[in-house]
C-alpha positions as a Markdown table, in Angstrom:
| # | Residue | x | y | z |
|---|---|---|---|---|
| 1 | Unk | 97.2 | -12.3 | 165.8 |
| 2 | Unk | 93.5 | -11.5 | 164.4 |
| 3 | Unk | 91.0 | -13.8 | 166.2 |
| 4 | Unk | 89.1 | -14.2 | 163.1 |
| 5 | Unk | 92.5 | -15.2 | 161.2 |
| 6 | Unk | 92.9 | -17.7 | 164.0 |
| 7 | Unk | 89.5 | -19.0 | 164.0 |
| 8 | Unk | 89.8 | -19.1 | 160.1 |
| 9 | Unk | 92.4 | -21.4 | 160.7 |
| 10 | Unk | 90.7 | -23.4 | 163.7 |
| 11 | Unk | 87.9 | -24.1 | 161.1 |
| 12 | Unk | 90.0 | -25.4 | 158.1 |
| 13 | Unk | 92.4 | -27.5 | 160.4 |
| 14 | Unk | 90.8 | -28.1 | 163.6 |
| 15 | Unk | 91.3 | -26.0 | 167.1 |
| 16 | Unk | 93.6 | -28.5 | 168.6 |
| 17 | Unk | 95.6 | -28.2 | 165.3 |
| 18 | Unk | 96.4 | -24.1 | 166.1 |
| 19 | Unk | 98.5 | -22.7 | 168.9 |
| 20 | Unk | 99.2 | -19.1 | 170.1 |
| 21 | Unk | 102.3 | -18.2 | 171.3 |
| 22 | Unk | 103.7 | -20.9 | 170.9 |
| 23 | Unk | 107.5 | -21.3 | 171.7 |
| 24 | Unk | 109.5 | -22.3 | 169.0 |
| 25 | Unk | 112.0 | -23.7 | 171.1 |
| 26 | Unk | 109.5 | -26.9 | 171.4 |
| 27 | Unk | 109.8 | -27.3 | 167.7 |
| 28 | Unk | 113.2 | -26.7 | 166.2 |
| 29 | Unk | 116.4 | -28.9 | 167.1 |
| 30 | Unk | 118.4 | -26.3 | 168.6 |
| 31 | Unk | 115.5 | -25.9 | 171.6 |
| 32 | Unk | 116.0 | -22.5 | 170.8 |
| 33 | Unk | 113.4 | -19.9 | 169.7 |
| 34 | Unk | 110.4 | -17.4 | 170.9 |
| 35 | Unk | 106.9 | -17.5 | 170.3 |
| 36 | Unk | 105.3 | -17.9 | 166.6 |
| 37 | Unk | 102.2 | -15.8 | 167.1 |
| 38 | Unk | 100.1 | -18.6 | 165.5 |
| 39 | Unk | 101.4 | -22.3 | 165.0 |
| 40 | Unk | 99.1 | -24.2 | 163.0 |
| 41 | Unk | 99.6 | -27.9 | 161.6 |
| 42 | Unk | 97.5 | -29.1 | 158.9 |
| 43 | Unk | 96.7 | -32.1 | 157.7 |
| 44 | Unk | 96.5 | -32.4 | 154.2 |
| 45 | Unk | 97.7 | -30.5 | 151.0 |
| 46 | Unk | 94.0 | -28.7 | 150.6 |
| 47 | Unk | 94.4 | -27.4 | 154.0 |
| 48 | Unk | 98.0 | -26.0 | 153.4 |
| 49 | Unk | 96.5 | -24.6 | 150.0 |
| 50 | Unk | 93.7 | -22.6 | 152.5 |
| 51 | Unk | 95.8 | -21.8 | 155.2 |
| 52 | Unk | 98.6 | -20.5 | 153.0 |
| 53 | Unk | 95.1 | -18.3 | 150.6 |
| 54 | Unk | 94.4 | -16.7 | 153.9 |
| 55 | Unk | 98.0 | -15.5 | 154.8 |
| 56 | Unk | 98.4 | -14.0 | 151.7 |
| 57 | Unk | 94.9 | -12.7 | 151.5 |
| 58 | Unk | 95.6 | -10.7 | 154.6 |
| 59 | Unk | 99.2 | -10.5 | 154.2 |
| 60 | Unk | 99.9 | -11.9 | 157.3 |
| 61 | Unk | 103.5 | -13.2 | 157.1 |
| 62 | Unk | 104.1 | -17.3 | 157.1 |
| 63 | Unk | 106.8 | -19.5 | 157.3 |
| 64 | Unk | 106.5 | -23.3 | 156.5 |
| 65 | Unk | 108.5 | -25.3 | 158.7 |
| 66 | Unk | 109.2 | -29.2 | 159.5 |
| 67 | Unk | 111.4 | -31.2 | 162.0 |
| 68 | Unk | 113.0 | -27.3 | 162.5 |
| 69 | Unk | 116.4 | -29.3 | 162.0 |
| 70 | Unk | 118.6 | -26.3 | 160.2 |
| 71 | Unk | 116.6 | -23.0 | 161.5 |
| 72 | Unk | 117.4 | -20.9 | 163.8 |
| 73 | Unk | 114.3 | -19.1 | 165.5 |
| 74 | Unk | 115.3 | -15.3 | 166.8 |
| 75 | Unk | 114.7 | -15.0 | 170.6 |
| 76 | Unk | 111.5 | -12.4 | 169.9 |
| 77 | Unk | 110.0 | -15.3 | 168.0 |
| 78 | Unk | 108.0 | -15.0 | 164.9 |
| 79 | Unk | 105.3 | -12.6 | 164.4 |
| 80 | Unk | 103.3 | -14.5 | 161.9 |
| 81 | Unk | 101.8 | -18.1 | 161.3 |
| 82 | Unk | 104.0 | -21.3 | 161.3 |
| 83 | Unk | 102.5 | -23.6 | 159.5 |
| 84 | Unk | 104.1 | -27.2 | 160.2 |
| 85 | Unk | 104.5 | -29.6 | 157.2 |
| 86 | Unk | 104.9 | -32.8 | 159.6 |
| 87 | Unk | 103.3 | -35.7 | 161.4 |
| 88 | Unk | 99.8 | -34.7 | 160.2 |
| 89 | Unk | 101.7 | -35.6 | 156.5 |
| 90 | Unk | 103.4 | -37.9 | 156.8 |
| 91 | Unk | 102.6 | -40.9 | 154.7 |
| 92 | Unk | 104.5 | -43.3 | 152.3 |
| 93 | Unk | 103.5 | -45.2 | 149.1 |
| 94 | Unk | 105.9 | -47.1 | 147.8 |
| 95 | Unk | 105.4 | -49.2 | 144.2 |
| 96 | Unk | 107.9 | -51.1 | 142.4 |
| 97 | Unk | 111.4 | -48.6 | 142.4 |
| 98 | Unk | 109.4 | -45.5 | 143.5 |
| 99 | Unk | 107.8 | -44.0 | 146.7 |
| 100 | Unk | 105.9 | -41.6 | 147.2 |
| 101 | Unk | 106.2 | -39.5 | 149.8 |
| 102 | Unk | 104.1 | -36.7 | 151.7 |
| 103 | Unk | 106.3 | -33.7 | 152.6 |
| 104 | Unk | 106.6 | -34.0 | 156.4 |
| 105 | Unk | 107.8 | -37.7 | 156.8 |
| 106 | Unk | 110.9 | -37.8 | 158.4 |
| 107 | Unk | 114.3 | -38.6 | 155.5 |
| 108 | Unk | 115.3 | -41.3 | 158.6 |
| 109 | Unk | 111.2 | -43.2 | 157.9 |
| 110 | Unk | 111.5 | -42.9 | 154.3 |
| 111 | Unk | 115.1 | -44.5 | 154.6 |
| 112 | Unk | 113.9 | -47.0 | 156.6 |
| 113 | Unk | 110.9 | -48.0 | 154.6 |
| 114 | Unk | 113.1 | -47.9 | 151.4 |
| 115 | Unk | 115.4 | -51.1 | 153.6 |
| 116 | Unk | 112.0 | -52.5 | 154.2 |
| 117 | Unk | 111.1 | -52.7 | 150.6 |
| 118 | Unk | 114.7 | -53.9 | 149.4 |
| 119 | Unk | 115.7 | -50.6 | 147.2 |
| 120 | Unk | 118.8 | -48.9 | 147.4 |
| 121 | Unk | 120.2 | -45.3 | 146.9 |
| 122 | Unk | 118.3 | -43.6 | 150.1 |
| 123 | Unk | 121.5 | -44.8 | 152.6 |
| 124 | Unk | 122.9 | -41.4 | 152.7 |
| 125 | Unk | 119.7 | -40.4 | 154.1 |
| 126 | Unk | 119.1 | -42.5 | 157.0 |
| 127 | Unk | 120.9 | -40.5 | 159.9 |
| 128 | Unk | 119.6 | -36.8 | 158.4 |
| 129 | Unk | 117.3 | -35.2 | 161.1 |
| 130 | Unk | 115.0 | -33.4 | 158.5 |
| 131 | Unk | 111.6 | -33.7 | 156.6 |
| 132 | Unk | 111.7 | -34.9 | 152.7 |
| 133 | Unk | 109.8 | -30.9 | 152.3 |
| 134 | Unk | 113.0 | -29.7 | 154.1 |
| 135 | Unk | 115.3 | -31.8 | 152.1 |
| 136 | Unk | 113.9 | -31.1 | 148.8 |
| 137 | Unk | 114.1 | -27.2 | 149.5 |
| 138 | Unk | 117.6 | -27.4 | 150.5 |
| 139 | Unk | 119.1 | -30.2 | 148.1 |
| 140 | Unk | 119.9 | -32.3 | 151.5 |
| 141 | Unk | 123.1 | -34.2 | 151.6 |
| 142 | Unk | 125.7 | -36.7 | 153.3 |
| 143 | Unk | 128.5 | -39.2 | 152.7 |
| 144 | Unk | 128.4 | -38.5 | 149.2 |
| 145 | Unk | 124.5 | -38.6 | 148.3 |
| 146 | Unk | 122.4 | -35.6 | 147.6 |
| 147 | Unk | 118.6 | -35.3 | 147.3 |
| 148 | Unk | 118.8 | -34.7 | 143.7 |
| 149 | Unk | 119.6 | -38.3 | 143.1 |
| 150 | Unk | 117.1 | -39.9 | 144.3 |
| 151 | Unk | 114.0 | -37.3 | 143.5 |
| 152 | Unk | 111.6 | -37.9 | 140.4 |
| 153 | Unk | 109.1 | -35.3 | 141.1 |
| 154 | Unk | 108.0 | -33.2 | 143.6 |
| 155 | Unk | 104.3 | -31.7 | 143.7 |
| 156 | Unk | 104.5 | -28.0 | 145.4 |
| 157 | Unk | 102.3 | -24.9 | 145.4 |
| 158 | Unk | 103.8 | -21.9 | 143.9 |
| 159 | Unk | 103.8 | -18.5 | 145.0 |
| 160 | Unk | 100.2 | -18.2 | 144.0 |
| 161 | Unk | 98.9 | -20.8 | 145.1 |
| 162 | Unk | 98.7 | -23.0 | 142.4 |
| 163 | Unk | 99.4 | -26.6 | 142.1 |
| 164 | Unk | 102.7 | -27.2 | 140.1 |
| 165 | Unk | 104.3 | -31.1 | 139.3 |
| 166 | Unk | 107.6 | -30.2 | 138.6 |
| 167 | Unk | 110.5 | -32.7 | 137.1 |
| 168 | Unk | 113.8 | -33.7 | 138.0 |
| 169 | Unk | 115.1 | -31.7 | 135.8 |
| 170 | Unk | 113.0 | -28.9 | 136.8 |
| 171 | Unk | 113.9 | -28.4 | 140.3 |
| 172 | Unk | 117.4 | -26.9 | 139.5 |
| 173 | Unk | 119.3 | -28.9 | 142.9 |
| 174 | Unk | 122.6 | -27.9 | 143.3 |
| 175 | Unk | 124.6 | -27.4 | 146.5 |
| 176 | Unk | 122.2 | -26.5 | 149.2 |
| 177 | Unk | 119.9 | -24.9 | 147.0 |
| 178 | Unk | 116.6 | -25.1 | 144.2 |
| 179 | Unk | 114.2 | -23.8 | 142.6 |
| 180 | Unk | 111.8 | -24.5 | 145.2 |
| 181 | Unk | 114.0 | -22.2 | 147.6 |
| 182 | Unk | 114.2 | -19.9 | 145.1 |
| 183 | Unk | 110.8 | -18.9 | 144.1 |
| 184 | Unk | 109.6 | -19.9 | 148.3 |
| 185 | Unk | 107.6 | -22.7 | 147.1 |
| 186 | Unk | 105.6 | -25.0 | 149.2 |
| 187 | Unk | 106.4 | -29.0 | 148.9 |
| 188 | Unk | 104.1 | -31.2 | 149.3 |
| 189 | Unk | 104.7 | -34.3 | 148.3 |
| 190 | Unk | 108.1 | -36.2 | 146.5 |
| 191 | Unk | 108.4 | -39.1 | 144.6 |
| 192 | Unk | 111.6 | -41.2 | 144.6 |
| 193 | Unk | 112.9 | -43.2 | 142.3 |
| 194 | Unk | 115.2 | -45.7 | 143.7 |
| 195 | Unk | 117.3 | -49.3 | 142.9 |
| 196 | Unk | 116.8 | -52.7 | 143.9 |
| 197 | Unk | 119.2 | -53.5 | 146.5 |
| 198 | Unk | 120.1 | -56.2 | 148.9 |
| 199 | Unk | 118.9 | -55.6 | 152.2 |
| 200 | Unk | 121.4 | -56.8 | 153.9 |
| 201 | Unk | 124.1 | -54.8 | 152.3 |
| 202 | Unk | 121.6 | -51.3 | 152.7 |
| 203 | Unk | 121.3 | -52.4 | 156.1 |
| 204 | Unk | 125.2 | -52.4 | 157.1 |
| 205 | Unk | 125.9 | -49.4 | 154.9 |
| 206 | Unk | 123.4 | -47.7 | 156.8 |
| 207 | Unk | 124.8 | -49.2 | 160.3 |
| 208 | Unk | 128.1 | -47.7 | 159.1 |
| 209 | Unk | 127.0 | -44.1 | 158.5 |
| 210 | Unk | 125.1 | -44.0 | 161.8 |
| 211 | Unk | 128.7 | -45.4 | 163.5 |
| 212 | Unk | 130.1 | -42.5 | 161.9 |
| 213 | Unk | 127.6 | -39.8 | 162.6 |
| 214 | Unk | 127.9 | -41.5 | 166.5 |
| 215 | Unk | 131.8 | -41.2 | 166.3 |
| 216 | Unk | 132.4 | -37.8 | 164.7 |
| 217 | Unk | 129.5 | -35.4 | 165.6 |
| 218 | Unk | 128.0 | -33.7 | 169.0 |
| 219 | Unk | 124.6 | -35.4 | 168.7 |
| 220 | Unk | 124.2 | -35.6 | 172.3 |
| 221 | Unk | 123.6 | -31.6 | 172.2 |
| 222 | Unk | 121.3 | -29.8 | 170.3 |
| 223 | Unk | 122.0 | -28.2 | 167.3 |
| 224 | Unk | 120.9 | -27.4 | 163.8 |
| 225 | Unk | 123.6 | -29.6 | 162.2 |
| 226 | Unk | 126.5 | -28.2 | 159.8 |
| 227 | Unk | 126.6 | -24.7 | 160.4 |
| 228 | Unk | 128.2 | -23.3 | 157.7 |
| 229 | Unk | 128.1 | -24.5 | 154.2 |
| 230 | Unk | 131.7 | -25.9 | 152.2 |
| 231 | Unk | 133.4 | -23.4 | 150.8 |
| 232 | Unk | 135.1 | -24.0 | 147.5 |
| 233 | Unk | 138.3 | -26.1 | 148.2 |
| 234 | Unk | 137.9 | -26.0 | 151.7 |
| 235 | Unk | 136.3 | -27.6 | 154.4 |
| 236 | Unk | 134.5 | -25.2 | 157.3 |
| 237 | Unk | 134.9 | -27.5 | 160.1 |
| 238 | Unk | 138.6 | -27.7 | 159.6 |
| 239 | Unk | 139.2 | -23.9 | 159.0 |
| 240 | Unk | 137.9 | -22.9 | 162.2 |
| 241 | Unk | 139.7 | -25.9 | 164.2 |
| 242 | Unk | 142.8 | -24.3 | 162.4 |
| 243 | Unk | 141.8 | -21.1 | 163.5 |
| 244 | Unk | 142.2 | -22.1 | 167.1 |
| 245 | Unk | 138.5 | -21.8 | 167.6 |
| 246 | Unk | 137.6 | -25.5 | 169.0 |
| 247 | Unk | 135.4 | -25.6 | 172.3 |
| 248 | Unk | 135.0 | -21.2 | 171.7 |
| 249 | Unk | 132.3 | -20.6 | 173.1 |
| 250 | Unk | 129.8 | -17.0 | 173.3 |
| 251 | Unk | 126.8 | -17.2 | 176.0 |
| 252 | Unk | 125.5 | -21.0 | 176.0 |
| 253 | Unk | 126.6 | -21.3 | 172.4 |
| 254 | Unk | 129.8 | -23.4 | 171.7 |
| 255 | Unk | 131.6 | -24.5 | 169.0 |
| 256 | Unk | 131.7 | -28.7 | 169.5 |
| 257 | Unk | 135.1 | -30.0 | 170.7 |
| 258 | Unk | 133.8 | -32.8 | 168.7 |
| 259 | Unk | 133.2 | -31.2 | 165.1 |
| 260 | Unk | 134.2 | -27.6 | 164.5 |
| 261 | Unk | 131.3 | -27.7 | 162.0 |
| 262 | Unk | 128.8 | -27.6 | 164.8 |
| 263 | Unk | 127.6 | -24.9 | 166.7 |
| 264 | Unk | 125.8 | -26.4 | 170.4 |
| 265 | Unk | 123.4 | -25.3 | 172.4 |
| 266 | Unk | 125.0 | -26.1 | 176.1 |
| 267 | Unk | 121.7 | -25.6 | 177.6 |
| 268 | Unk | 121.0 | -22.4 | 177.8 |
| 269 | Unk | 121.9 | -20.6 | 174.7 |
| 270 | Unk | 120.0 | -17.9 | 173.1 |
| 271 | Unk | 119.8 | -17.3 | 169.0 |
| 272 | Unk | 121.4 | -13.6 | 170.2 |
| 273 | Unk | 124.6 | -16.0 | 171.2 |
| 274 | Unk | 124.3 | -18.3 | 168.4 |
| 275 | Unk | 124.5 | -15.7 | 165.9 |
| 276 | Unk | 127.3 | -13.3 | 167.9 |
| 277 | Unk | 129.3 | -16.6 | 168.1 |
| 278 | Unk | 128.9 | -17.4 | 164.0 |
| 279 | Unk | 129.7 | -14.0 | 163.4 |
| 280 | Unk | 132.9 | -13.7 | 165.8 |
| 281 | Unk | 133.9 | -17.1 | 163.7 |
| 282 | Unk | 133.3 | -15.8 | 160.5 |
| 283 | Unk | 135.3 | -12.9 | 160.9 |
| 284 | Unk | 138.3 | -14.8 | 162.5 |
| 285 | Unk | 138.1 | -17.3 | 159.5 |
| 286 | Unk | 138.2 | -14.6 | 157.1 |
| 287 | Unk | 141.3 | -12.3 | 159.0 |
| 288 | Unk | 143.1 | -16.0 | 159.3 |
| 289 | Unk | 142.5 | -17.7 | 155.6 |
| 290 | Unk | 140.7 | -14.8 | 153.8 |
| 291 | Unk | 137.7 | -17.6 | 153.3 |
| 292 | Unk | 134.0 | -16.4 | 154.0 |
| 293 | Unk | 132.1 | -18.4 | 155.9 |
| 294 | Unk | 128.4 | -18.5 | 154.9 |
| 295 | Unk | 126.1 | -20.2 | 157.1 |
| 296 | Unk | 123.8 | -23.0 | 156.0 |
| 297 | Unk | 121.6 | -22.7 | 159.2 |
| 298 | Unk | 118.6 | -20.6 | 158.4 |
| 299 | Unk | 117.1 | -17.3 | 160.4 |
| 300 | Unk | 113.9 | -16.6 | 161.3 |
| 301 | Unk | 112.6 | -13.2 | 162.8 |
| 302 | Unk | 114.0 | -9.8 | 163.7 |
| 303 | Unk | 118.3 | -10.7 | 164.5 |
């Protein structure tokens, strides 16, 4: 990486603030990944806005991460600048029915804020590992709830750097996706529109998602959560147990005896396993049910 990129960056965000080499392993939930030439975490939108003017200025690539809860970082790392949307912007507002919410506070804070405060309709949310920025991007949902209920607004920067409020019905969520994925915008910052509620009730119905998420998946080993998206009419987890694929296993990388949704990291995995093993499943889902298995986890760096 440049030294005067670097120092660029030590400058707008602080030197503690920027790392070299930094392994991405420490930063994604998987604890998998090799160094990010640069790591830098800013810590408001105007030094995101700066950062972001430099990278493309010297067309030095970027990639904005959060939590790191669906990504899977390639084992040569990433020759470029993470720039982490988290901690550093993190804050909530919340006034009458709607917060607002930076992009890097955790969906598990903003749910439990959202009990604090008495409103309802951010439940589904409670147990999801990932950033609102994250959840935005990717339309994040569970147990019936989806991102695009609950989201009024979000504030992002476009692809040049501009600015942009963008409405509801503007953002374009459907399964796993928007427009924000689309066109590789930054988020910034969400607002929420949610329901009065009895805290009592959010409380239990919260309680009872977590027992369920305790019960049903491996969150005693790390992993990026559902590994494949639904396809049509099907569910992914139950194909490959059908396909005789429960507790398979390539390298450190298993498929959970627990949910054949999830691929593990056993404790030594590398991404080069993890993505020989989705690859080995998607091909024996496809000879078995003629279904295509597309993976919701994303890749970063040279596969």
């Amino acid at each position: 990486m440049n030294k005067e990129i670097v120092t660029q960056f030590q400058e707008i965000a602080g030197t503690e603030q920027v790392l070299i080499q930094e392994p991405m392993k420490n930063h994604t939930t998987f604890r998998i990944g090799g160094p990010a030439a640069c790591f830098v975490r800013p810590q408001d939108a105007g030094q995101v806005e700066r950062i972001l003017h430099i990278c493309r200025e010297n067309e030095v690539p970027w990639f904005i991460l959060g939590n790191g809860s669906n990504l899977l970082v390639s084992d040569r790392g990433f020759d470029g600048v993470i720039i982490q949307i988290y901690r550093n912007m993190s804050r909530i507002q919340v006034s009458g029915h709607h917060m607002t919410v930076q992009a890097g506070a955790l969906l598990s804070a903003v749910a439990k804020q959202a009990l604090r405060e008495g409103l309802s309709g951010l439940e589904f949310a409670s147990g999801i590992p990932g950033t609102v920025g994250g959840a935005v991007v990717m339309n994040a949902g569970a147990y019936g709830g989806e991102m695009k209920d609950v989201v009024e607004s979000v504030t992002v920067l476009d692809e040049e750097g501009a600015v942009r409020k963008l409405a509801r019905e503007e953002l374009q969520m459907g399964y796993r996706t928007s427009l924000v994925k689309k066109k590789g915008y930054t988020v910034l910052e969400a607002v929420l529109k949610l329901n009065d509620g009895d805290p009592a009730a959010i409380s239990a119905r919260m309680e009872e998602l977590k027992e369920q998420r305790v019960s049903k998946q491996p969150l005693e080993y790390p992993s990026a959560g559902s590994t494949f998206k639904r396809p049509e009419g099907y569910f992914a987890g139950k194909l490959i147990m059908d396909s005789g694929l429960r507790g398979f296993r390539v390298g450190g990388a298993q498929i959970s005896e627990k949910h054949c949704g999830f691929v593990i990291n056993t404790g030594d995995a590398t991404a080069e396993d993890v993505v020989r093993l989705i690859r080995q499943v998607q091909d024996i889902v496809y000879e078995k049910f003629h279904v295509k298995l597309e993976p919701e986890v994303r890749f970063l760096g040279i596969f």
